[in-house]
XYZ file of C-alpha atoms in Angstrom:
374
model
C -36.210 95.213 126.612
C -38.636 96.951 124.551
C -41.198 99.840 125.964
C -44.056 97.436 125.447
C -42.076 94.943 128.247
C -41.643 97.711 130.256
C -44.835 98.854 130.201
C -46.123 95.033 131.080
C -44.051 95.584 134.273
C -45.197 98.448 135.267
C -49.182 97.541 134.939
C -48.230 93.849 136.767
C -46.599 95.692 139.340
C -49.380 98.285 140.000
C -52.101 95.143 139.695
C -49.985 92.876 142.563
C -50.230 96.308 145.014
C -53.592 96.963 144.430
C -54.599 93.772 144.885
C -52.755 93.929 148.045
C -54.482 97.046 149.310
C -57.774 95.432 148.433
C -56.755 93.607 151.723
C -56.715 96.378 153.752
C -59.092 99.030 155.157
C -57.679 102.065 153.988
C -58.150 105.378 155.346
C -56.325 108.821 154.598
C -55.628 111.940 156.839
C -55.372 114.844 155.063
C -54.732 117.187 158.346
C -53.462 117.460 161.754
C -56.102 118.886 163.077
C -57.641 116.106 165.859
C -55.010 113.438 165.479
C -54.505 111.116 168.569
C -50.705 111.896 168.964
C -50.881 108.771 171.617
C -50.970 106.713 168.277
C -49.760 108.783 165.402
C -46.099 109.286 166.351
C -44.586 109.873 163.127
C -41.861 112.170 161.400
C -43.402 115.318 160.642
C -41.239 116.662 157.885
C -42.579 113.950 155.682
C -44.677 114.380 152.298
C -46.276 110.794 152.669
C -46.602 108.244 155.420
C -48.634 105.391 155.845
C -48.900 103.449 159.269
C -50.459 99.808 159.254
C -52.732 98.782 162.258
C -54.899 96.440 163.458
C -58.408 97.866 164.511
C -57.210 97.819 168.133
C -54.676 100.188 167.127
C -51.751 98.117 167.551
C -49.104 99.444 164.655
C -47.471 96.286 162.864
C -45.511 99.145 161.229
C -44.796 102.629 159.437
C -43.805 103.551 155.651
C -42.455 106.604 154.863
C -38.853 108.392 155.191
C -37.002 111.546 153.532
C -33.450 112.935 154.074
C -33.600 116.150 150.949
C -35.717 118.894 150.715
C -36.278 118.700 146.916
C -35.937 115.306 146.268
C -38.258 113.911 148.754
C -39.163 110.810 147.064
C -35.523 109.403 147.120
C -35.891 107.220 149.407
C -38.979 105.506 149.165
C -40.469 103.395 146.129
C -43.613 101.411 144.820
C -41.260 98.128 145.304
C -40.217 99.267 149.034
C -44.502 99.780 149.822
C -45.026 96.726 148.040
C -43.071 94.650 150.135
C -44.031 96.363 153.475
C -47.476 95.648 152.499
C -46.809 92.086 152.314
C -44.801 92.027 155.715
C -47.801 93.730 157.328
C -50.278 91.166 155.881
C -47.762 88.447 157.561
C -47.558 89.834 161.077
C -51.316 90.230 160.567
C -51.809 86.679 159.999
C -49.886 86.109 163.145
C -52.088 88.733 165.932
C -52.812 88.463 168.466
C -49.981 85.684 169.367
C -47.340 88.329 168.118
C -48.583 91.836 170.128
C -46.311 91.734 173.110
C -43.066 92.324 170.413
C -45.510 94.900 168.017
C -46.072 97.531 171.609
C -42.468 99.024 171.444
C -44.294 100.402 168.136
C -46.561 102.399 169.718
C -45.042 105.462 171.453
C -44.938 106.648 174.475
C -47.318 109.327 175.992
C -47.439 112.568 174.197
C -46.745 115.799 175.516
C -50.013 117.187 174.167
C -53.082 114.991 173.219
C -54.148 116.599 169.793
C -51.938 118.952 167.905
C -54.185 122.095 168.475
C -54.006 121.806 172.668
C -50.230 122.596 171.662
C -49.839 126.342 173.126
C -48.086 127.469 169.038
C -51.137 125.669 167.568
C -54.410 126.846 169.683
C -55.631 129.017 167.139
C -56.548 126.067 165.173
C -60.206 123.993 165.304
C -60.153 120.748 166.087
C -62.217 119.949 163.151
C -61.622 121.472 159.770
C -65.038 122.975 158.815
C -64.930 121.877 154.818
C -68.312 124.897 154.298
C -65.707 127.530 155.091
C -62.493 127.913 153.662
C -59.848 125.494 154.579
C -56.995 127.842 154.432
C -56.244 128.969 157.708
C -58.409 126.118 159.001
C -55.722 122.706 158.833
C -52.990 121.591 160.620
C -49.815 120.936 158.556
C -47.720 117.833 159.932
C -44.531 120.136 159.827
C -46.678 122.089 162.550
C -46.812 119.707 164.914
C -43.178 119.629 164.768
C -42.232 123.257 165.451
C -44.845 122.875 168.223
C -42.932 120.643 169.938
C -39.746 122.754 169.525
C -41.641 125.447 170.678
C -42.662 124.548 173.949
C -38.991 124.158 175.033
C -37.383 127.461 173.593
C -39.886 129.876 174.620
C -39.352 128.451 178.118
C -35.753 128.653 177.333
C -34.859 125.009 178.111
C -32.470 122.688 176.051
C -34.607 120.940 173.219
C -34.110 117.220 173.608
C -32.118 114.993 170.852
C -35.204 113.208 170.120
C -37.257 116.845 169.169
C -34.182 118.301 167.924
C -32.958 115.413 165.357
C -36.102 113.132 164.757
C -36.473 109.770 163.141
C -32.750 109.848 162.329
C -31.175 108.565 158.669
C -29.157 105.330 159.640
C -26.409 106.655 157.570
C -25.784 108.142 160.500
C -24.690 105.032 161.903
C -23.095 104.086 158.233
C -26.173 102.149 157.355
C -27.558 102.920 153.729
C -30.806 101.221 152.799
C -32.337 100.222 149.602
C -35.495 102.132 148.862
C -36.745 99.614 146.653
C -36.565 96.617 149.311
C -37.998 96.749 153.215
C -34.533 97.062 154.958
C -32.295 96.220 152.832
C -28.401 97.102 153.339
C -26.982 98.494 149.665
C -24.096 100.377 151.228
C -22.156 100.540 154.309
C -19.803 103.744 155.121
C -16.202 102.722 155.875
C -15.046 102.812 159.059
C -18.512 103.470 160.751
C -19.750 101.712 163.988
C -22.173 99.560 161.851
C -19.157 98.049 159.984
C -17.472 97.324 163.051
C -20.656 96.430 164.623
C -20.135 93.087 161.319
C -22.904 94.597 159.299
C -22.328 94.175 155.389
C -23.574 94.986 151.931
C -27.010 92.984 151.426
C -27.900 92.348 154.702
C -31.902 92.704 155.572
C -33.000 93.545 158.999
C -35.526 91.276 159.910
C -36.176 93.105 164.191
C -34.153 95.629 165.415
C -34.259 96.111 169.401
C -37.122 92.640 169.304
C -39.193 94.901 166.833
C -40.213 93.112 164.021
C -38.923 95.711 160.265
C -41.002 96.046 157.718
C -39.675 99.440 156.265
C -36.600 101.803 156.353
C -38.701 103.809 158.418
C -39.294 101.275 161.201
C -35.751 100.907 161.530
C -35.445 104.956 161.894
C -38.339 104.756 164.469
C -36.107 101.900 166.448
C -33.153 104.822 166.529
C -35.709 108.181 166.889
C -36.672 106.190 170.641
C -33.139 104.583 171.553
C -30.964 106.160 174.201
C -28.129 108.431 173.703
C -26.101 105.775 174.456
C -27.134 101.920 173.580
C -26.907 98.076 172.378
C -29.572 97.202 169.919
C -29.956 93.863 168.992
C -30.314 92.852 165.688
C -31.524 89.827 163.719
C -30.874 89.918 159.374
C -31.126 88.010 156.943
C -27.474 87.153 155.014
C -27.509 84.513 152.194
C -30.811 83.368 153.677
C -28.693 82.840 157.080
C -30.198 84.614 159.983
C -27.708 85.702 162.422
C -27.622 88.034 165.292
C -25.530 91.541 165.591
C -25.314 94.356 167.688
C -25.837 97.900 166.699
C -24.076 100.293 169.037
C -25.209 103.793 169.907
C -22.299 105.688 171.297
C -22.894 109.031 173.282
C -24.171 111.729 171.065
C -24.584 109.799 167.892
C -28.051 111.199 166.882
C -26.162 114.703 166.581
C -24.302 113.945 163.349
C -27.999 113.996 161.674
C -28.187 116.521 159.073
C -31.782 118.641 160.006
C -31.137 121.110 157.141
C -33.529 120.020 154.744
C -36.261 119.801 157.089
C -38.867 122.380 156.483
C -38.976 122.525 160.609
C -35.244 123.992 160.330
C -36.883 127.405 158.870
C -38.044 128.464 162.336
C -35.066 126.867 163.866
C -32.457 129.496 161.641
C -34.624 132.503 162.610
C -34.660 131.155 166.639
C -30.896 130.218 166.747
C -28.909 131.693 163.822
C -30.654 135.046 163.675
C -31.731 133.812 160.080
C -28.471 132.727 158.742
C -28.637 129.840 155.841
C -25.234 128.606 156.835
C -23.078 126.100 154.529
C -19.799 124.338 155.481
C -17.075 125.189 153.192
C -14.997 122.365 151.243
C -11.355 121.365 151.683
C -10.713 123.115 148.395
C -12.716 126.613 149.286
C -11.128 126.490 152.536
C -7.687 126.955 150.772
C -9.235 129.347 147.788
C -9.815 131.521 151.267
C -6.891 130.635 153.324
C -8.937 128.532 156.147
C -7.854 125.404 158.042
C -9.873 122.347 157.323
C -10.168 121.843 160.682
C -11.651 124.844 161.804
C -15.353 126.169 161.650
C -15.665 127.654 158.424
C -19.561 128.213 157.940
C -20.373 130.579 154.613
C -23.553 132.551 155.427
C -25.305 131.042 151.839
C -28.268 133.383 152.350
C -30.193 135.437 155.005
C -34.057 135.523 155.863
C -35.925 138.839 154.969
C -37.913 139.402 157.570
C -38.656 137.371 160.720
C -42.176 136.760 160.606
C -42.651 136.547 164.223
C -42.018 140.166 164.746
C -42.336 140.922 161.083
C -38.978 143.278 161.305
C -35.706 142.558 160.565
C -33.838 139.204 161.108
C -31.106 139.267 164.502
C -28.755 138.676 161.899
C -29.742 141.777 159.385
C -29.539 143.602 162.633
C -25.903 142.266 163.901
C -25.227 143.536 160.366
C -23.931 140.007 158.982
C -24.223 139.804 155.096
C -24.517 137.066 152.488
C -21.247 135.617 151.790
C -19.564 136.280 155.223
C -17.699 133.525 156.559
C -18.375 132.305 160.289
C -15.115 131.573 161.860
C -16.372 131.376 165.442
C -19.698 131.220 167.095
C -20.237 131.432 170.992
C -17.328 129.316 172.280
C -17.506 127.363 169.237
C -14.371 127.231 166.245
C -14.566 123.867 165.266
C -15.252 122.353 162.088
C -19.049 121.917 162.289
C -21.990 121.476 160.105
C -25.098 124.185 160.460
C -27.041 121.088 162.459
C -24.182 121.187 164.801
C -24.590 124.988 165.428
C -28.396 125.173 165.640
C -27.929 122.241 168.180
C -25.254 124.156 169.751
C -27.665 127.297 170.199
C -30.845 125.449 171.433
C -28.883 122.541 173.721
C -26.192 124.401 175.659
C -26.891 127.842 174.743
C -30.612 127.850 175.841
C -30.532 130.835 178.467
C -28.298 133.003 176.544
C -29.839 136.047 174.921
C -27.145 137.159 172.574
C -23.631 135.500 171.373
C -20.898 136.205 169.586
C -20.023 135.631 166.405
C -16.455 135.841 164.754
C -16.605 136.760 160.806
C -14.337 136.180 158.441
C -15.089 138.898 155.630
C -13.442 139.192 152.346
C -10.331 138.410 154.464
C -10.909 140.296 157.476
C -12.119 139.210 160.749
C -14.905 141.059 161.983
C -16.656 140.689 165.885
C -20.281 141.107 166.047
C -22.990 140.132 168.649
C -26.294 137.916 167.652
C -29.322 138.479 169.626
C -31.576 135.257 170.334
C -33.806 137.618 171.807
């Protein structure tokens, strides 16, 4: 196809969406500062989200997801907005007969109202005062995440799954989506519950758990309020065939998320790994250092400079751990785990502790050292 075609495409394409947003009443928030967290219940690590209401409030659904730090458009396209514009428009057409299934969209009460009654974010206004300067003034989204995080570790209490590993990936489950389509299956990972839950390759959730889809990220807010444990009904779309599944939750399934690449994580390293970047060693760099693949092999990638809480050294500077150590053990911990695993290790079942220790493996050598979490 020549450029000219392409280019065709492209300004057809943009036309059809704007035309489509010509439909709506569109407003943007550009801060945090004042939101109604009764209503805006969202992941906070993303870069763009877009919820679609009715002027009652009632959410027909959410756009936006992200699972990498520097890529954080992969998973999310004009096609994929497109198409949960046009699902929005539908269950639109159909309020109010359709509200009782479009509640379970709206959350349940917050802990805090607005983002600045949070005790980490008080120092903020509630309005941004645009004749002053702004900086210093607005509420970053990733804000109101560490907020949340906050209010359990300073009080030294196990942060719950749902704070800890938000809006979970459903690769978790072994359910890849297409980006480019509103819930569409392109993948599924062998051998995961979702395959032997009878989900396949091109499937398209139509509800999940009674709640009509309209995005990848409505089926991630399905999973971010599930139980640890649970049986969500699904209906999808295969051939044109709609059928019914089940999606099983076993017990601590939301802890194989991977909460690296969240900007969040940053105060999360400096809280529970002293301010360790950590990195799970391959199969083959296991045996370049003569490690079992079974066994907890975290390479310490990086360390913080300073902890900007105290502004001093990191724990970790101070336990005297250096770039390129090896963690062999951590607390009561040797297994093969991931750095997720080991933050959620510190701030679920390690909550009260003040220090633990940490078994090195440098340049061959095992070294002992203890970690404040003071």
């Amino acid at each position: 196809m020549s450029c000219q075609g392409i280019d065709e495409q492209v300004v057809r394409h943009e036309k059809s969406i704007k035309d489509l947003m010509e439909q709506f009443i569109r407003v943007r928030i550009v801060q945090g500062n004042g939101i109604d967290l009764s209503v805006f219940q969202f992941d906070y690590n993303l870069t763009f989200a877009a919820f679609f209401m009715n002027a009652d409030k009632t959410i027909y659904g959410r756009f936006g997801t992200r699972a990498e730090y520097r890529n954080a458009a992969k998973n999310i396209s004009v096609e994929g907005f497109k198409q949960a514009l046009e699902a929005a428009l539908e269950l639109h057409k159909g309020y109010p007969d359709n509200k009782a299934v479009l509640a379970p969209k709206t959350g349940p009460a917050p802990l805090k109202k607005t983002p600045e009654t949070f005790p980490a974010l008080q120092r903020y206004p509630s309005d941004v005062n645009l004749s002053r300067r702004v900086e210093g003034q607005c509420i970053h989204c990733h804000q109101i995440g560490e907020a949340q995080r906050e209010i359990h570790w300073y009080d030294r209490k196990p942060v719950p799954d749902e704070v800890l590993y938000p809006f979970p990936m459903p690769d978790v489950l072994g359910l890849n989506f297409s980006p480019k389509h509103r819930a569409k299956i392109s993948k599924i990972t062998q051998g995961s519950s979702a395959e032997k839950d009878g989900f396949k390759r091109a499937d398209e959730i139509l509800t999940l758990a009674g709640q009509p889809i309209i995005s990848i990220t409505d089926v991630q807010w399905v999973l971010h309020r599930a139980n640890d444990s649970d049986v969500l009904t699904a209906t999808v779309s295969r051939h044109g065939e709609e059928i019914k599944l089940n999606l099983t939750l076993k017990k601590g399934w939301r802890k194989a998320s991977d909460i690296s690449w969240r900007t969040t994580t940053y105060e999360l390293r400096l809280v529970s790994l002293g301010g360790m970047i950590l990195e799970d060693l391959s199969n083959t760099e296991r045996k370049h250092n003569n490690l079992s693949d079974d066994n907890m092999a975290l390479i310490v990638k990086d360390l913080m400079r300073r902890d900007r809480r105290a502004n001093s050294q990191t724990n970790a500077q101070k336990a005297g751990i250096q770039r390129g150590d090896i963690l062999v053990g951590f607390g009561e911990r040797t297994d093969r785990v991931s750095e997720s695993n080991i933050i959620g290790y510190v701030l679920q079942e390690q909550a009260e502790a003040k220090s633990l220790p940490v078994k090195l493996n440098r340049n061959g050598k095992l070294l002992n050292v203890n970690l404040s979490l003071e």
